[in-house]
Amino acid sequence: MLSSVLRKLGVLEGRAGSGTYVAEPRRRVRVVRSSAREQRDDSPFRADMQAVGRQGDWESRTEAKVPAPAEIAARLGVAEGDLCVRTVYEFLADGKPAQLSTSWEPYDLTAGTLVVLPEGGPHAGAGVVNRMAAIGIMVSHAVEQPEPRQATAEEASLLGIQKAALVTHIRRTYYSDQGRPVETADIVVPAALCEIVYEIPTGR
């Protein structure tokens, strides 16, 4: 039905016991994916938001020594069950939810260093590239695989969007200059709230 499609796009919203209404318009946030964003000393997300006149912030919770599930282990090139540091993020633009992310790093890579907790210590919030550089690991590139899908009930609740609304799920993995995966993340970007733009360098 047309109304179902419009709800997934965020044009219509349902209100329990009341009906379906036109959703209050929200200007979409531009999220730029580029190599240049990784060269900053500050958080790439905060820099993205600043570029479009928004206040970028986030909430996070980190757990150390979490066994890697099979898919995450494959992406990090470790054995299933190997210990990882998992950090769950809720990113905010002007105080409103903009995207979600769950990050995994091999625990043996950062254990005993000042960067073992992504949001703790002197390099808190500096981003994967800068944190790894602080312990002598040079990150050379990242691989991203974007895929459209519908939001889960939990994601919809956290993002303040309709259940089963359209999102872009990005599987991102950072690699060191030695070819080792140093971090992988699942990023969820709601189509109704954000537009994703990729900048591709054409270096000569």
Short mmCIF file of N, CA, C and O in Angstrom, two decimals, residues 44-138:
data_model
loop_
_atom_site.label_atom_id
_atom_site.label_comp_id
_atom_site.label_asym_id
_atom_site.label_seq_id
_atom_site.Cartn_x
_atom_site.Cartn_y
_atom_site.Cartn_z
N PRO A 44 35.54 12.40 13.36
CA PRO A 44 35.01 12.60 12.00
C PRO A 44 33.53 12.98 12.00
O PRO A 44 33.11 13.82 11.22
N PHE A 45 32.74 12.36 12.88
CA PHE A 45 31.31 12.68 12.91
C PHE A 45 31.09 14.12 13.34
O PHE A 45 30.28 14.85 12.75
N ARG A 46 31.80 14.56 14.37
CA ARG A 46 31.65 15.94 14.83
C ARG A 46 32.04 16.92 13.71
O ARG A 46 31.40 17.95 13.52
N ALA A 47 33.10 16.57 12.98
CA ALA A 47 33.53 17.43 11.87
C ALA A 47 32.48 17.47 10.76
O ALA A 47 32.20 18.53 10.18
N ASP A 48 31.86 16.31 10.47
CA ASP A 48 30.79 16.27 9.47
C ASP A 48 29.64 17.19 9.86
O ASP A 48 29.11 17.94 9.04
N MET A 49 29.24 17.13 11.12
CA MET A 49 28.12 17.94 11.58
C MET A 49 28.46 19.43 11.58
O MET A 49 27.64 20.27 11.20
N GLN A 50 29.68 19.74 11.97
CA GLN A 50 30.11 21.14 11.96
C GLN A 50 30.08 21.71 10.55
O GLN A 50 29.71 22.87 10.34
N ALA A 51 30.41 20.88 9.56
CA ALA A 51 30.43 21.34 8.17
C ALA A 51 29.05 21.72 7.65
O ALA A 51 28.93 22.50 6.71
N VAL A 52 28.00 21.17 8.26
CA VAL A 52 26.64 21.49 7.81
C VAL A 52 25.89 22.31 8.86
O VAL A 52 24.67 22.40 8.86
N GLY A 53 26.65 22.92 9.77
CA GLY A 53 26.05 23.82 10.74
C GLY A 53 25.27 23.13 11.84
O GLY A 53 24.37 23.74 12.44
N ARG A 54 25.62 21.90 12.16
CA ARG A 54 24.95 21.16 13.22
C ARG A 54 25.93 20.90 14.37
O ARG A 54 27.15 20.88 14.18
N GLN A 55 25.37 20.69 15.54
CA GLN A 55 26.16 20.30 16.70
C GLN A 55 26.20 18.79 16.78
O GLN A 55 25.16 18.15 16.99
N GLY A 56 27.36 18.21 16.58
CA GLY A 56 27.49 16.75 16.61
C GLY A 56 27.93 16.25 17.97
O GLY A 56 28.84 16.81 18.58
N ASP A 57 27.29 15.22 18.44
CA ASP A 57 27.65 14.63 19.73
C ASP A 57 27.24 13.16 19.70
O ASP A 57 26.64 12.70 18.72
N TRP A 58 27.55 12.43 20.74
CA TRP A 58 27.18 11.02 20.77
C TRP A 58 27.15 10.51 22.20
O TRP A 58 27.74 11.10 23.11
N GLU A 59 26.45 9.40 22.36
CA GLU A 59 26.45 8.65 23.61
C GLU A 59 27.01 7.27 23.28
O GLU A 59 26.80 6.76 22.17
N SER A 60 27.72 6.69 24.22
CA SER A 60 28.33 5.38 23.93
C SER A 60 28.43 4.54 25.19
O SER A 60 28.38 5.06 26.31
N ARG A 61 28.57 3.25 24.98
CA ARG A 61 28.88 2.34 26.08
C ARG A 61 29.82 1.26 25.53
O ARG A 61 29.62 0.73 24.44
N THR A 62 30.86 0.99 26.29
CA THR A 62 31.91 0.07 25.86
C THR A 62 31.99 -1.14 26.79
O THR A 62 31.87 -1.00 28.00
N GLU A 63 32.18 -2.29 26.18
CA GLU A 63 32.43 -3.52 26.93
C GLU A 63 33.73 -4.12 26.41
O GLU A 63 33.91 -4.28 25.20
N ALA A 64 34.64 -4.44 27.32
CA ALA A 64 35.90 -5.08 26.93
C ALA A 64 35.76 -6.59 27.08
O ALA A 64 34.91 -7.09 27.82
N LYS A 65 36.58 -7.30 26.35
CA LYS A 65 36.65 -8.77 26.41
C LYS A 65 35.32 -9.44 26.07
O LYS A 65 34.86 -10.35 26.76
N VAL A 66 34.72 -8.99 24.98
CA VAL A 66 33.49 -9.60 24.49
C VAL A 66 33.86 -10.62 23.40
O VAL A 66 34.58 -10.28 22.46
N PRO A 67 33.42 -11.87 23.52
CA PRO A 67 33.75 -12.87 22.48
C PRO A 67 33.18 -12.46 21.13
O PRO A 67 32.03 -12.04 21.02
N ALA A 68 33.99 -12.59 20.09
CA ALA A 68 33.56 -12.20 18.74
C ALA A 68 32.60 -13.23 18.17
O ALA A 68 32.92 -14.41 18.11
N PRO A 69 31.39 -12.78 17.74
CA PRO A 69 30.51 -13.70 17.01
C PRO A 69 31.11 -14.04 15.65
O PRO A 69 32.04 -13.38 15.18
N ALA A 70 30.56 -15.04 14.99
CA ALA A 70 31.17 -15.58 13.77
C ALA A 70 31.37 -14.51 12.69
O ALA A 70 32.45 -14.41 12.10
N GLU A 71 30.33 -13.71 12.41
CA GLU A 71 30.47 -12.73 11.32
C GLU A 71 31.53 -11.69 11.65
O GLU A 71 32.34 -11.32 10.79
N ILE A 72 31.55 -11.21 12.89
CA ILE A 72 32.53 -10.20 13.29
C ILE A 72 33.94 -10.79 13.24
O ILE A 72 34.89 -10.14 12.79
N ALA A 73 34.08 -12.01 13.70
CA ALA A 73 35.39 -12.67 13.67
C ALA A 73 35.92 -12.77 12.24
O ALA A 73 37.10 -12.51 11.98
N ALA A 74 35.04 -13.11 11.30
CA ALA A 74 35.45 -13.21 9.90
C ALA A 74 35.90 -11.86 9.36
O ALA A 74 36.89 -11.76 8.62
N ARG A 75 35.19 -10.80 9.73
CA ARG A 75 35.55 -9.47 9.26
C ARG A 75 36.86 -8.97 9.87
O ARG A 75 37.61 -8.21 9.24
N LEU A 76 37.15 -9.40 11.10
CA LEU A 76 38.38 -8.96 11.77
C LEU A 76 39.55 -9.92 11.54
O LEU A 76 40.67 -9.64 11.97
N GLY A 77 39.28 -11.04 10.88
CA GLY A 77 40.34 -12.00 10.63
C GLY A 77 40.83 -12.69 11.88
O GLY A 77 42.02 -13.03 12.00
N VAL A 78 39.92 -12.90 12.85
CA VAL A 78 40.27 -13.60 14.09
C VAL A 78 39.38 -14.83 14.22
O VAL A 78 38.48 -15.05 13.40
N ALA A 79 39.63 -15.63 15.23
CA ALA A 79 38.82 -16.83 15.45
C ALA A 79 37.53 -16.46 16.17
O ALA A 79 37.50 -15.55 17.00
N GLU A 80 36.47 -17.18 15.84
CA GLU A 80 35.21 -16.97 16.54
C GLU A 80 35.44 -17.18 18.05
O GLU A 80 36.08 -18.14 18.47
N GLY A 81 34.94 -16.25 18.85
CA GLY A 81 35.12 -16.33 20.29
C GLY A 81 36.32 -15.58 20.81
O GLY A 81 36.46 -15.38 22.03
N ASP A 82 37.22 -15.13 19.91
CA ASP A 82 38.35 -14.31 20.36
C ASP A 82 37.81 -13.02 20.99
O ASP A 82 36.78 -12.49 20.58
N LEU A 83 38.54 -12.51 21.98
CA LEU A 83 38.06 -11.36 22.73
C LEU A 83 38.18 -10.06 21.92
O LEU A 83 39.17 -9.84 21.21
N CYS A 84 37.14 -9.23 22.06
CA CYS A 84 37.09 -7.94 21.37
C CYS A 84 36.63 -6.86 22.33
O CYS A 84 36.09 -7.13 23.40
N VAL A 85 36.85 -5.62 21.92
CA VAL A 85 36.28 -4.46 22.60
C VAL A 85 35.11 -3.99 21.75
O VAL A 85 35.29 -3.65 20.58
N ARG A 86 33.91 -4.00 22.33
CA ARG A 86 32.71 -3.60 21.60
C ARG A 86 32.18 -2.28 22.16
O ARG A 86 32.02 -2.13 23.36
N THR A 87 31.93 -1.34 21.25
CA THR A 87 31.39 -0.05 21.65
C THR A 87 30.14 0.23 20.84
O THR A 87 30.16 0.16 19.60
N VAL A 88 29.05 0.54 21.53
CA VAL A 88 27.77 0.86 20.89
C VAL A 88 27.57 2.37 20.98
O VAL A 88 27.67 2.96 22.06
N TYR A 89 27.29 2.99 19.83
CA TYR A 89 27.14 4.44 19.75
C TYR A 89 25.74 4.84 19.31
O TYR A 89 25.12 4.16 18.49
N GLU A 90 25.28 5.97 19.85
CA GLU A 90 24.11 6.67 19.34
C GLU A 90 24.59 8.09 19.00
O GLU A 90 24.91 8.87 19.90
N PHE A 91 24.67 8.40 17.72
CA PHE A 91 25.15 9.71 17.28
C PHE A 91 23.99 10.70 17.18
O PHE A 91 22.90 10.35 16.71
N LEU A 92 24.25 11.93 17.60
CA LEU A 92 23.22 12.96 17.68
C LEU A 92 23.61 14.18 16.85
O LEU A 92 24.77 14.58 16.82
N ALA A 93 22.62 14.75 16.17
CA ALA A 93 22.79 16.02 15.46
C ALA A 93 21.84 17.03 16.08
O ALA A 93 20.63 16.82 16.06
N ASP A 94 22.39 18.07 16.69
CA ASP A 94 21.59 19.03 17.45
C ASP A 94 20.72 18.33 18.49
O ASP A 94 19.56 18.69 18.70
N GLY A 95 21.28 17.33 19.11
CA GLY A 95 20.59 16.63 20.19
C GLY A 95 19.59 15.59 19.74
O GLY A 95 18.99 14.91 20.59
N LYS A 96 19.41 15.41 18.43
CA LYS A 96 18.44 14.43 17.93
C LYS A 96 19.17 13.26 17.27
O LYS A 96 20.22 13.45 16.65
N PRO A 97 18.63 12.05 17.39
CA PRO A 97 19.31 10.88 16.83
C PRO A 97 19.56 11.03 15.33
O PRO A 97 18.68 11.46 14.59
N ALA A 98 20.77 10.68 14.90
CA ALA A 98 21.13 10.77 13.48
C ALA A 98 21.60 9.44 12.92
O ALA A 98 21.33 9.12 11.76
N GLN A 99 22.32 8.65 13.71
CA GLN A 99 22.76 7.35 13.24
C GLN A 99 23.21 6.50 14.43
O GLN A 99 23.45 7.01 15.52
N LEU A 100 23.31 5.20 14.18
CA LEU A 100 23.76 4.24 15.18
C LEU A 100 25.01 3.53 14.67
O LEU A 100 25.22 3.41 13.46
N SER A 101 25.81 3.05 15.59
CA SER A 101 26.99 2.30 15.18
C SER A 101 27.39 1.34 16.29
O SER A 101 27.31 1.68 17.47
N THR A 102 27.81 0.14 15.88
CA THR A 102 28.40 -0.82 16.83
C THR A 102 29.78 -1.18 16.30
O THR A 102 29.92 -1.70 15.19
N SER A 103 30.80 -0.86 17.09
CA SER A 103 32.20 -1.03 16.70
C SER A 103 32.83 -2.19 17.44
O SER A 103 32.56 -2.40 18.63
N TRP A 104 33.68 -2.93 16.73
CA TRP A 104 34.41 -4.06 17.32
C TRP A 104 35.89 -3.91 17.00
O TRP A 104 36.26 -3.67 15.85
N GLU A 105 36.74 -4.05 18.02
CA GLU A 105 38.19 -4.03 17.83
C GLU A 105 38.80 -5.26 18.51
O GLU A 105 38.35 -5.63 19.62
N PRO A 106 39.81 -5.89 17.90
CA PRO A 106 40.47 -7.03 18.56
C PRO A 106 41.11 -6.58 19.87
O PRO A 106 41.88 -5.62 19.89
N TYR A 107 40.80 -7.28 20.95
CA TYR A 107 41.31 -6.88 22.25
C TYR A 107 42.83 -6.98 22.31
O TYR A 107 43.50 -6.13 22.92
N ASP A 108 43.40 -7.98 21.67
CA ASP A 108 44.85 -8.16 21.75
C ASP A 108 45.62 -7.04 21.05
O ASP A 108 46.82 -6.86 21.27
N LEU A 109 44.93 -6.26 20.23
CA LEU A 109 45.57 -5.17 19.50
C LEU A 109 45.85 -3.97 20.40
O LEU A 109 46.88 -3.31 20.26
N THR A 110 44.93 -3.71 21.31
CA THR A 110 45.05 -2.49 22.13
C THR A 110 45.17 -2.76 23.62
O THR A 110 45.33 -1.82 24.41
N ALA A 111 45.10 -4.01 24.04
CA ALA A 111 45.18 -4.34 25.47
C ALA A 111 46.44 -3.77 26.09
O ALA A 111 47.53 -3.87 25.52
N GLY A 112 46.30 -3.13 27.25
CA GLY A 112 47.45 -2.59 27.96
C GLY A 112 47.91 -1.23 27.45
O GLY A 112 48.92 -0.71 27.92
N THR A 113 47.18 -0.66 26.47
CA THR A 113 47.55 0.66 25.94
C THR A 113 46.54 1.71 26.41
O THR A 113 45.49 1.39 26.96
N LEU A 114 46.85 2.96 26.12
CA LEU A 114 45.97 4.07 26.50
C LEU A 114 44.75 4.20 25.60
O LEU A 114 43.86 5.00 25.88
N VAL A 115 44.68 3.40 24.52
CA VAL A 115 43.56 3.52 23.59
C VAL A 115 42.66 2.30 23.61
O VAL A 115 41.81 2.13 22.73
N VAL A 116 42.80 1.46 24.62
CA VAL A 116 42.00 0.22 24.67
C VAL A 116 40.51 0.54 24.73
O VAL A 116 39.69 -0.21 24.18
N LEU A 117 40.13 1.65 25.36
CA LEU A 117 38.73 2.08 25.39
C LEU A 117 38.55 3.24 24.42
O LEU A 117 39.12 4.32 24.64
N PRO A 118 37.77 3.06 23.36
CA PRO A 118 37.61 4.11 22.35
C PRO A 118 37.12 5.44 22.91
O PRO A 118 37.46 6.50 22.38
N GLU A 119 36.35 5.40 23.99
CA GLU A 119 35.81 6.63 24.56
C GLU A 119 36.37 6.92 25.95
O GLU A 119 35.75 7.61 26.76
N GLY A 120 37.58 6.41 26.22
CA GLY A 120 38.23 6.66 27.50
C GLY A 120 39.69 6.99 27.29
O GLY A 120 40.28 6.66 26.26
N GLY A 121 40.30 7.66 28.26
CA GLY A 121 41.72 7.98 28.17
C GLY A 121 41.99 9.25 27.38
O GLY A 121 41.07 9.93 26.92
N PRO A 122 43.26 9.57 27.16
CA PRO A 122 43.63 10.84 26.51
C PRO A 122 43.24 10.93 25.05
O PRO A 122 43.20 12.04 24.49
N HIS A 123 42.93 9.82 24.39
CA HIS A 123 42.56 9.84 22.97
C HIS A 123 41.08 9.54 22.77
O HIS A 123 40.65 9.15 21.67
N ALA A 124 40.29 9.72 23.80
CA ALA A 124 38.86 9.43 23.73
C ALA A 124 38.19 10.23 22.61
O ALA A 124 38.40 11.44 22.48
N GLY A 125 37.40 9.52 21.78
CA GLY A 125 36.63 10.18 20.74
C GLY A 125 37.43 10.68 19.55
O GLY A 125 36.90 11.39 18.70
N ALA A 126 38.71 10.31 19.45
CA ALA A 126 39.55 10.83 18.37
C ALA A 126 39.37 10.07 17.06
O ALA A 126 39.91 10.48 16.04
N GLY A 127 38.62 8.97 17.06
CA GLY A 127 38.43 8.19 15.84
C GLY A 127 39.47 7.08 15.74
O GLY A 127 40.56 7.15 16.33
N VAL A 128 39.15 6.06 14.97
CA VAL A 128 40.00 4.88 14.87
C VAL A 128 41.38 5.21 14.33
O VAL A 128 42.40 4.77 14.88
N VAL A 129 41.46 6.00 13.27
CA VAL A 129 42.75 6.29 12.62
C VAL A 129 43.72 6.96 13.60
O VAL A 129 44.88 6.55 13.74
N ASN A 130 43.25 7.98 14.28
CA ASN A 130 44.12 8.72 15.21
C ASN A 130 44.47 7.90 16.44
O ASN A 130 45.59 7.96 16.94
N ARG A 131 43.52 7.11 16.94
CA ARG A 131 43.80 6.29 18.11
C ARG A 131 44.85 5.22 17.79
O ARG A 131 45.78 4.99 18.58
N MET A 132 44.70 4.58 16.65
CA MET A 132 45.66 3.55 16.29
C MET A 132 47.05 4.15 16.04
O MET A 132 48.07 3.56 16.40
N ALA A 133 47.09 5.33 15.46
CA ALA A 133 48.38 6.00 15.22
C ALA A 133 49.10 6.26 16.53
O ALA A 133 50.34 6.23 16.59
N ALA A 134 48.34 6.50 17.60
CA ALA A 134 48.93 6.79 18.90
C ALA A 134 49.69 5.60 19.47
O ALA A 134 50.55 5.77 20.35
N ILE A 135 49.40 4.39 18.99
CA ILE A 135 50.13 3.21 19.46
C ILE A 135 50.96 2.59 18.33
O ILE A 135 51.32 1.42 18.36
N GLY A 136 51.24 3.41 17.32
CA GLY A 136 52.16 2.99 16.26
C GLY A 136 51.57 2.14 15.16
O GLY A 136 52.31 1.54 14.38
N ILE A 137 50.24 2.08 15.08
CA ILE A 137 49.59 1.31 14.02
C ILE A 137 49.05 2.29 12.98
O ILE A 137 48.20 3.13 13.29
N MET A 138 49.54 2.20 11.77
CA MET A 138 49.11 3.10 10.71
C MET A 138 47.93 2.48 9.95
O MET A 138 48.06 1.39 9.38
#
